[in-house]
PDB file of C-alpha atoms in Angstrom:
ATOM      1  CA  UNK A  91      -7.972  -9.759  -6.113  1.00  0.00           C
ATOM      2  CA  UNK A  92      -6.446  -8.381  -9.350  1.00  0.00           C
ATOM      3  CA  UNK A  93      -2.720  -7.725  -9.507  1.00  0.00           C
ATOM      4  CA  UNK A  94      -1.520  -4.079  -9.694  1.00  0.00           C
ATOM      5  CA  UNK A  95      -0.241  -4.723 -13.218  1.00  0.00           C
ATOM      6  CA  UNK A  96      -3.710  -5.897 -14.329  1.00  0.00           C
ATOM      7  CA  UNK A  97      -5.282  -2.758 -12.830  1.00  0.00           C
ATOM      8  CA  UNK A  98      -2.764  -0.589 -14.692  1.00  0.00           C
ATOM      9  CA  UNK A  99      -3.558  -2.394 -17.979  1.00  0.00           C
ATOM     10  CA  UNK A 100      -7.294  -1.837 -17.432  1.00  0.00           C
ATOM     11  CA  UNK A 101      -6.747   1.866 -16.735  1.00  0.00           C
ATOM     12  CA  UNK A 102      -4.624   2.206 -19.898  1.00  0.00           C
ATOM     13  CA  UNK A 103      -7.336   0.564 -22.006  1.00  0.00           C
ATOM     14  CA  UNK A 104     -10.035   2.786 -20.514  1.00  0.00           C
ATOM     15  CA  UNK A 105      -8.087   5.974 -21.207  1.00  0.00           C
ATOM     16  CA  UNK A 106      -7.176   4.816 -24.719  1.00  0.00           C
ATOM     17  CA  UNK A 107     -10.896   4.362 -25.445  1.00  0.00           C
ATOM     18  CA  UNK A 108     -11.642   7.783 -23.923  1.00  0.00           C
ATOM     19  CA  UNK A 109      -8.991   9.597 -25.971  1.00  0.00           C
ATOM     20  CA  UNK A 110     -10.054   7.725 -29.119  1.00  0.00           C
ATOM     21  CA  UNK A 111     -13.654   8.938 -28.665  1.00  0.00           C
ATOM     22  CA  UNK A 112     -12.475  12.504 -28.056  1.00  0.00           C
ATOM     23  CA  UNK A 113     -10.300  12.418 -31.193  1.00  0.00           C
ATOM     24  CA  UNK A 114     -13.218  11.144 -33.284  1.00  0.00           C
ATOM     25  CA  UNK A 115     -15.470  13.892 -31.918  1.00  0.00           C
ATOM     26  CA  UNK A 116     -12.907  16.598 -32.734  1.00  0.00           C
ATOM     27  CA  UNK A 117     -12.452  15.181 -36.258  1.00  0.00           C
ATOM     28  CA  UNK A 118     -16.219  15.376 -36.714  1.00  0.00           C
ATOM     29  CA  UNK A 119     -16.094  19.008 -35.516  1.00  0.00           C
ATOM     30  CA  UNK A 120     -13.460  19.695 -38.179  1.00  0.00           C
ATOM     31  CA  UNK A 121     -15.665  18.123 -40.866  1.00  0.00           C
ATOM     32  CA  UNK A 122     -18.562  20.318 -39.769  1.00  0.00           C
ATOM     33  CA  UNK A 123     -16.428  23.453 -39.409  1.00  0.00           C
ATOM     34  CA  UNK A 124     -17.283  26.173 -41.883  1.00  0.00           C
ATOM     35  CA  UNK A 125     -14.645  28.629 -40.770  1.00  0.00           C
ATOM     36  CA  UNK A 126     -12.970  30.845 -40.033  1.00  0.00           C
ATOM     37  CA  UNK A 127      -9.463  29.424 -40.329  1.00  0.00           C
ATOM     38  CA  UNK A 128      -8.703  30.390 -36.711  1.00  0.00           C
ATOM     39  CA  UNK A 129     -11.425  27.979 -35.547  1.00  0.00           C
ATOM     40  CA  UNK A 130      -9.970  25.222 -37.700  1.00  0.00           C
ATOM     41  CA  UNK A 131      -6.501  25.917 -36.273  1.00  0.00           C
ATOM     42  CA  UNK A 132      -7.844  25.720 -32.721  1.00  0.00           C
ATOM     43  CA  UNK A 133      -9.529  22.385 -33.431  1.00  0.00           C
ATOM     44  CA  UNK A 134      -6.349  21.002 -34.982  1.00  0.00           C
ATOM     45  CA  UNK A 135      -4.366  22.012 -31.878  1.00  0.00           C
ATOM     46  CA  UNK A 136      -6.785  20.090 -29.683  1.00  0.00           C
ATOM     47  CA  UNK A 137      -6.558  17.037 -31.967  1.00  0.00           C
ATOM     48  CA  UNK A 138      -2.746  17.102 -31.745  1.00  0.00           C
ATOM     49  CA  UNK A 139      -2.915  17.169 -27.931  1.00  0.00           C
ATOM     50  CA  UNK A 140      -5.333  14.236 -27.862  1.00  0.00           C
ATOM     51  CA  UNK A 141      -3.180  12.246 -30.281  1.00  0.00           C
ATOM     52  CA  UNK A 142      -0.166  12.870 -28.058  1.00  0.00           C
ATOM     53  CA  UNK A 143      -2.051  11.628 -24.976  1.00  0.00           C
ATOM     54  CA  UNK A 144      -3.375   8.631 -26.925  1.00  0.00           C
ATOM     55  CA  UNK A 145       0.094   7.732 -28.207  1.00  0.00           C
ATOM     56  CA  UNK A 146       1.536   7.970 -24.690  1.00  0.00           C
ATOM     57  CA  UNK A 147      -1.109   5.612 -23.270  1.00  0.00           C
ATOM     58  CA  UNK A 148      -0.590   3.100 -26.098  1.00  0.00           C
ATOM     59  CA  UNK A 149       3.144   3.119 -25.347  1.00  0.00           C
ATOM     60  CA  UNK A 150       2.392   2.451 -21.655  1.00  0.00           C
ATOM     61  CA  UNK A 151       0.139  -0.470 -22.604  1.00  0.00           C
ATOM     62  CA  UNK A 152       2.856  -1.854 -24.889  1.00  0.00           C
ATOM     63  CA  UNK A 153       5.407  -1.639 -22.064  1.00  0.00           C
ATOM     64  CA  UNK A 154       3.006  -3.427 -19.712  1.00  0.00           C
ATOM     65  CA  UNK A 155       2.541  -6.155 -22.327  1.00  0.00           C
ATOM     66  CA  UNK A 156       6.297  -6.694 -22.554  1.00  0.00           C
ATOM     67  CA  UNK A 157       6.481  -7.042 -18.751  1.00  0.00           C
ATOM     68  CA  UNK A 158       3.895  -9.848 -18.611  1.00  0.00           C
ATOM     69  CA  UNK A 159       5.170 -13.143 -17.175  1.00  0.00           C
ATOM     70  CA  UNK A 160       2.880 -15.386 -19.196  1.00  0.00           C
ATOM     71  CA  UNK A 161       3.550 -15.515 -22.927  1.00  0.00           C
ATOM     72  CA  UNK A 162      -0.159 -15.965 -23.730  1.00  0.00           C
ATOM     73  CA  UNK A 163      -1.143 -12.805 -21.827  1.00  0.00           C
ATOM     74  CA  UNK A 164       1.771 -10.953 -23.406  1.00  0.00           C
ATOM     75  CA  UNK A 165       0.625 -11.867 -26.917  1.00  0.00           C
ATOM     76  CA  UNK A 166      -2.992 -10.872 -26.185  1.00  0.00           C
ATOM     77  CA  UNK A 167      -1.912  -7.430 -24.933  1.00  0.00           C
ATOM     78  CA  UNK A 168       0.471  -6.934 -27.854  1.00  0.00           C
ATOM     79  CA  UNK A 169      -2.411  -7.691 -30.218  1.00  0.00           C
ATOM     80  CA  UNK A 170      -4.513  -5.072 -28.416  1.00  0.00           C
ATOM     81  CA  UNK A 171      -1.653  -2.594 -28.787  1.00  0.00           C
ATOM     82  CA  UNK A 172      -1.469  -3.341 -32.506  1.00  0.00           C
ATOM     83  CA  UNK A 173      -5.225  -2.797 -32.865  1.00  0.00           C
ATOM     84  CA  UNK A 174      -4.988   0.526 -31.017  1.00  0.00           C
ATOM     85  CA  UNK A 175      -2.132   1.622 -33.292  1.00  0.00           C
ATOM     86  CA  UNK A 176      -4.140   0.740 -36.392  1.00  0.00           C
ATOM     87  CA  UNK A 177      -7.109   2.663 -35.025  1.00  0.00           C
ATOM     88  CA  UNK A 178      -4.885   5.671 -34.333  1.00  0.00           C
ATOM     89  CA  UNK A 179      -3.525   5.550 -37.901  1.00  0.00           C
ATOM     90  CA  UNK A 180      -7.095   5.372 -39.199  1.00  0.00           C
ATOM     91  CA  UNK A 181      -7.985   8.423 -37.096  1.00  0.00           C
ATOM     92  CA  UNK A 182      -4.979  10.293 -38.485  1.00  0.00           C
ATOM     93  CA  UNK A 183      -6.114   9.515 -42.040  1.00  0.00           C
ATOM     94  CA  UNK A 184      -9.638  10.702 -41.209  1.00  0.00           C
ATOM     95  CA  UNK A 185      -8.135  13.826 -39.635  1.00  0.00           C
ATOM     96  CA  UNK A 186      -6.253  14.709 -42.848  1.00  0.00           C
ATOM     97  CA  UNK A 187      -9.365  14.113 -44.954  1.00  0.00           C
ATOM     98  CA  UNK A 188     -11.495  16.197 -42.595  1.00  0.00           C
ATOM     99  CA  UNK A 189      -9.003  19.087 -42.846  1.00  0.00           C
ATOM    100  CA  UNK A 190      -9.069  18.891 -46.617  1.00  0.00           C
ATOM    101  CA  UNK A 191     -12.875  18.827 -46.650  1.00  0.00           C
ATOM    102  CA  UNK A 192     -13.072  21.740 -44.234  1.00  0.00           C
ATOM    103  CA  UNK A 193     -10.597  23.876 -46.173  1.00  0.00           C
ATOM    104  CA  UNK A 194     -12.485  23.238 -49.403  1.00  0.00           C
ATOM    105  CA  UNK A 195     -15.763  24.155 -47.694  1.00  0.00           C
ATOM    106  CA  UNK A 196     -14.251  27.351 -46.270  1.00  0.00           C
ATOM    107  CA  UNK A 197     -12.870  28.314 -49.700  1.00  0.00           C
ATOM    108  CA  UNK A 198     -16.231  27.646 -51.361  1.00  0.00           C
ATOM    109  CA  UNK A 199     -18.082  29.640 -48.735  1.00  0.00           C
ATOM    110  CA  UNK A 200     -15.716  32.571 -49.108  1.00  0.00           C
ATOM    111  CA  UNK A 201     -16.149  32.506 -52.882  1.00  0.00           C
ATOM    112  CA  UNK A 202     -19.918  32.276 -52.554  1.00  0.00           C
ATOM    113  CA  UNK A 203     -19.928  35.207 -50.129  1.00  0.00           C
ATOM    114  CA  UNK A 204     -18.077  37.319 -52.631  1.00  0.00           C
ATOM    115  CA  UNK A 205     -20.603  36.413 -55.348  1.00  0.00           C
ATOM    116  CA  UNK A 206     -23.880  36.459 -53.415  1.00  0.00           C
ATOM    117  CA  UNK A 207     -23.255  39.056 -50.731  1.00  0.00           C
ATOM    118  CA  UNK A 208     -25.405  39.505 -47.660  1.00  0.00           C
ATOM    119  CA  UNK A 209     -27.942  36.687 -48.235  1.00  0.00           C
ATOM    120  CA  UNK A 210     -25.219  34.100 -48.113  1.00  0.00           C
ATOM    121  CA  UNK A 211     -23.804  35.663 -44.973  1.00  0.00           C
ATOM    122  CA  UNK A 212     -27.155  35.224 -43.231  1.00  0.00           C
ATOM    123  CA  UNK A 213     -27.460  31.673 -44.538  1.00  0.00           C
ATOM    124  CA  UNK A 214     -23.945  30.898 -43.360  1.00  0.00           C
ATOM    125  CA  UNK A 215     -24.724  32.308 -39.940  1.00  0.00           C
ATOM    126  CA  UNK A 216     -27.776  30.041 -39.679  1.00  0.00           C
ATOM    127  CA  UNK A 217     -25.733  27.056 -40.798  1.00  0.00           C
ATOM    128  CA  UNK A 218     -23.032  27.846 -38.243  1.00  0.00           C
ATOM    129  CA  UNK A 219     -25.625  28.129 -35.476  1.00  0.00           C
ATOM    130  CA  UNK A 220     -27.054  24.743 -36.424  1.00  0.00           C
ATOM    131  CA  UNK A 221     -23.593  23.234 -36.546  1.00  0.00           C
ATOM    132  CA  UNK A 222     -22.760  24.832 -33.209  1.00  0.00           C
ATOM    133  CA  UNK A 223     -25.859  23.256 -31.636  1.00  0.00           C
ATOM    134  CA  UNK A 224     -24.936  19.848 -33.062  1.00  0.00           C
ATOM    135  CA  UNK A 225     -21.355  20.240 -31.868  1.00  0.00           C
ATOM    136  CA  UNK A 226     -22.580  21.283 -28.407  1.00  0.00           C
ATOM    137  CA  UNK A 227     -24.776  18.182 -28.206  1.00  0.00           C
ATOM    138  CA  UNK A 228     -21.862  15.929 -29.207  1.00  0.00           C
ATOM    139  CA  UNK A 229     -19.587  17.686 -26.722  1.00  0.00           C
ATOM    140  CA  UNK A 230     -22.079  17.165 -23.891  1.00  0.00           C
ATOM    141  CA  UNK A 231     -22.314  13.455 -24.731  1.00  0.00           C
ATOM    142  CA  UNK A 232     -18.540  13.161 -24.758  1.00  0.00           C
ATOM    143  CA  UNK A 233     -18.282  15.007 -21.466  1.00  0.00           C
ATOM    144  CA  UNK A 234     -20.713  12.511 -19.941  1.00  0.00           C
ATOM    145  CA  UNK A 235     -18.602   9.620 -21.242  1.00  0.00           C
ATOM    146  CA  UNK A 236     -15.463  11.348 -19.969  1.00  0.00           C
ATOM    147  CA  UNK A 237     -16.951  11.762 -16.485  1.00  0.00           C
ATOM    148  CA  UNK A 238     -17.949   8.097 -16.430  1.00  0.00           C
ATOM    149  CA  UNK A 239     -14.436   7.064 -17.500  1.00  0.00           C
ATOM    150  CA  UNK A 240     -12.934   9.343 -14.836  1.00  0.00           C
ATOM    151  CA  UNK A 241     -15.065   7.674 -12.161  1.00  0.00           C
ATOM    152  CA  UNK A 242     -13.876   4.260 -13.344  1.00  0.00           C
ATOM    153  CA  UNK A 243     -10.267   5.441 -13.265  1.00  0.00           C
ATOM    154  CA  UNK A 244     -10.757   6.780  -9.726  1.00  0.00           C
ATOM    155  CA  UNK A 245     -12.263   3.474  -8.608  1.00  0.00           C
ATOM    156  CA  UNK A 246      -9.320   1.624 -10.153  1.00  0.00           C
ATOM    157  CA  UNK A 247      -6.878   3.907  -8.327  1.00  0.00           C
ATOM    158  CA  UNK A 248      -8.690   3.237  -5.035  1.00  0.00           C
ATOM    159  CA  UNK A 249      -8.475  -0.501  -5.749  1.00  0.00           C
ATOM    160  CA  UNK A 250      -4.740  -0.168  -6.353  1.00  0.00           C
ATOM    161  CA  UNK A 251      -4.323   1.700  -3.045  1.00  0.00           C
ATOM    162  CA  UNK A 252      -6.305  -0.982  -1.197  1.00  0.00           C
ATOM    163  CA  UNK A 253      -4.167  -3.664  -2.809  1.00  0.00           C
ATOM    164  CA  UNK A 254      -0.990  -1.859  -1.786  1.00  0.00           C
ATOM    165  CA  UNK A 255      -2.215  -1.566   1.831  1.00  0.00           C
ATOM    166  CA  UNK A 256      -3.142  -5.267   1.865  1.00  0.00           C
ATOM    167  CA  UNK A 257       0.288  -6.172   0.519  1.00  0.00           C
ATOM    168  CA  UNK A 258       1.988  -4.188   3.271  1.00  0.00           C
ATOM    169  CA  UNK A 259      -0.194  -5.900   5.910  1.00  0.00           C
ATOM    170  CA  UNK A 260       0.680  -9.337   4.515  1.00  0.00           C
ATOM    171  CA  UNK A 261       4.382  -8.492   4.512  1.00  0.00           C
ATOM    172  CA  UNK A 262       4.200  -7.299   8.133  1.00  0.00           C
ATOM    173  CA  UNK A 263       2.350 -10.466   9.151  1.00  0.00           C
ATOM    174  CA  UNK A 264       4.932 -12.574   7.329  1.00  0.00           C
ATOM    175  CA  UNK A 265       7.785 -10.851   9.178  1.00  0.00           C
ATOM    176  CA  UNK A 266       5.995 -11.344  12.510  1.00  0.00           C
ATOM    177  CA  UNK A 267       5.428 -15.022  11.670  1.00  0.00           C
ATOM    178  CA  UNK A 268       9.130 -15.464  10.903  1.00  0.00           C
ATOM    179  CA  UNK A 269      10.010 -13.868  14.259  1.00  0.00           C
ATOM    180  CA  UNK A 270       7.545 -16.122  16.101  1.00  0.00           C
ATOM    181  CA  UNK A 271       8.865 -19.179  14.234  1.00  0.00           C
ATOM    182  CA  UNK A 272      12.419 -18.370  15.398  1.00  0.00           C
ATOM    183  CA  UNK A 273      11.213 -17.986  18.981  1.00  0.00           C
ATOM    184  CA  UNK A 274       9.348 -21.310  18.827  1.00  0.00           C
ATOM    185  CA  UNK A 275      12.408 -23.097  17.430  1.00  0.00           C
ATOM    186  CA  UNK A 276      14.558 -21.631  20.194  1.00  0.00           C
ATOM    187  CA  UNK A 277      12.017 -22.752  22.820  1.00  0.00           C
ATOM    188  CA  UNK A 278      11.927 -26.249  21.330  1.00  0.00           C
ATOM    189  CA  UNK A 279      15.728 -26.472  21.563  1.00  0.00           C
ATOM    190  CA  UNK A 280      15.682 -25.295  25.194  1.00  0.00           C
ATOM    191  CA  UNK A 281      12.987 -27.849  26.128  1.00  0.00           C
ATOM    192  CA  UNK A 282      14.925 -30.654  24.435  1.00  0.00           C
ATOM    193  CA  UNK A 283      18.077 -29.600  26.270  1.00  0.00           C
ATOM    194  CA  UNK A 284      16.172 -29.440  29.562  1.00  0.00           C
ATOM    195  CA  UNK A 285      14.708 -32.929  29.029  1.00  0.00           C
ATOM    196  CA  UNK A 286      18.178 -34.316  28.372  1.00  0.00           C
ATOM    197  CA  UNK A 287      19.512 -32.604  31.496  1.00  0.00           C
ATOM    198  CA  UNK A 288      16.604 -34.000  33.552  1.00  0.00           C
ATOM    199  CA  UNK A 289      17.268 -37.534  32.290  1.00  0.00           C
ATOM    200  CA  UNK A 290      20.954 -37.186  33.158  1.00  0.00           C
ATOM    201  CA  UNK A 291      20.105 -35.914  36.659  1.00  0.00           C
ATOM    202  CA  UNK A 292      17.716 -38.834  37.243  1.00  0.00           C
ATOM    203  CA  UNK A 293      20.364 -41.305  36.119  1.00  0.00           C
ATOM    204  CA  UNK A 294      22.951 -39.747  38.452  1.00  0.00           C
ATOM    205  CA  UNK A 295      20.509 -39.794  41.384  1.00  0.00           C
ATOM    206  CA  UNK A 296      19.702 -43.453  40.664  1.00  0.00           C
ATOM    207  CA  UNK A 297      23.395 -44.360  40.541  1.00  0.00           C
ATOM    208  CA  UNK A 298      24.073 -42.443  43.787  1.00  0.00           C
ATOM    209  CA  UNK A 299      21.123 -44.148  45.497  1.00  0.00           C
ATOM    210  CA  UNK A 300      22.315 -47.558  44.281  1.00  0.00           C
ATOM    211  CA  UNK A 301      25.808 -46.811  45.558  1.00  0.00           C
ATOM    212  CA  UNK A 302      24.397 -45.673  48.914  1.00  0.00           C
ATOM    213  CA  UNK A 303      22.285 -48.822  49.283  1.00  0.00           C
ATOM    214  CA  UNK A 304      25.226 -51.004  48.328  1.00  0.00           C
ATOM    215  CA  UNK A 305      27.359 -49.258  50.953  1.00  0.00           C
ATOM    216  CA  UNK A 306      24.678 -49.680  53.636  1.00  0.00           C
ATOM    217  CA  UNK A 307      24.270 -53.348  52.800  1.00  0.00           C
ATOM    218  CA  UNK A 308      28.025 -53.831  52.920  1.00  0.00           C
ATOM    219  CA  UNK A 309      28.263 -52.169  56.356  1.00  0.00           C
ATOM    220  CA  UNK A 310      25.330 -54.215  57.717  1.00  0.00           C
ATOM    221  CA  UNK A 311      26.898 -57.361  56.347  1.00  0.00           C
ATOM    222  CA  UNK A 312      30.230 -56.636  58.063  1.00  0.00           C
ATOM    223  CA  UNK A 313      28.515 -55.842  61.367  1.00  0.00           C
ATOM    224  CA  UNK A 314      26.173 -58.766  61.457  1.00  0.00           C
ATOM    225  CA  UNK A 315      28.149 -61.389  59.611  1.00  0.00           C
ATOM    226  CA  UNK A 316      31.803 -60.517  60.104  1.00  0.00           C
ATOM    227  CA  UNK A 317      32.836 -64.123  59.422  1.00  0.00           C
ATOM    228  CA  UNK A 318      31.425 -64.029  55.865  1.00  0.00           C
TER     229      UNK A 318
END
């Protein structure tokens, strides 16, 4: 059975992967965004929230790594933390580039609209609809991945609860065993004491019987052989 710390590390890794996928999907949405600026702002807000959640989980994984007893396991987890940090930095770079690309595209579209008028507006609408369909497809895929990750997290939480219940049962059994061990030791002492007392009583009875027989023999001797 895995230790609670190992379960927590696995949950952290799963959520880090989930948030990383969601960040990448939002960055792709920003690349494909053709405006308006309010849409871009909304996407950037979501990216910031995901980065915050991702950073928090990486910090939890780093803390778990520092709490490992074995140095080898500690180093492996710290290397994973370093890889996650590098991936997050790479995502941040891609995020900045995607924003720049999107802003340039929005500026170009606005300029083209001013020059070409209504035809470009219709073309832009068609392009936005196509992009919206693509974005919807990506979002559905991510939601499926997110649901799968949530199920895994729930299963891990149930495993942790089962482990905690088992630990409590073992502790209770250990306490009961200690109590029974004390009772057995006390019983052993009482039996030993009783055996010693029984031996002493037998010895006293034997001595009393010997004394009685000696007295009887002495009396018989005096009665029957008074001249001896």
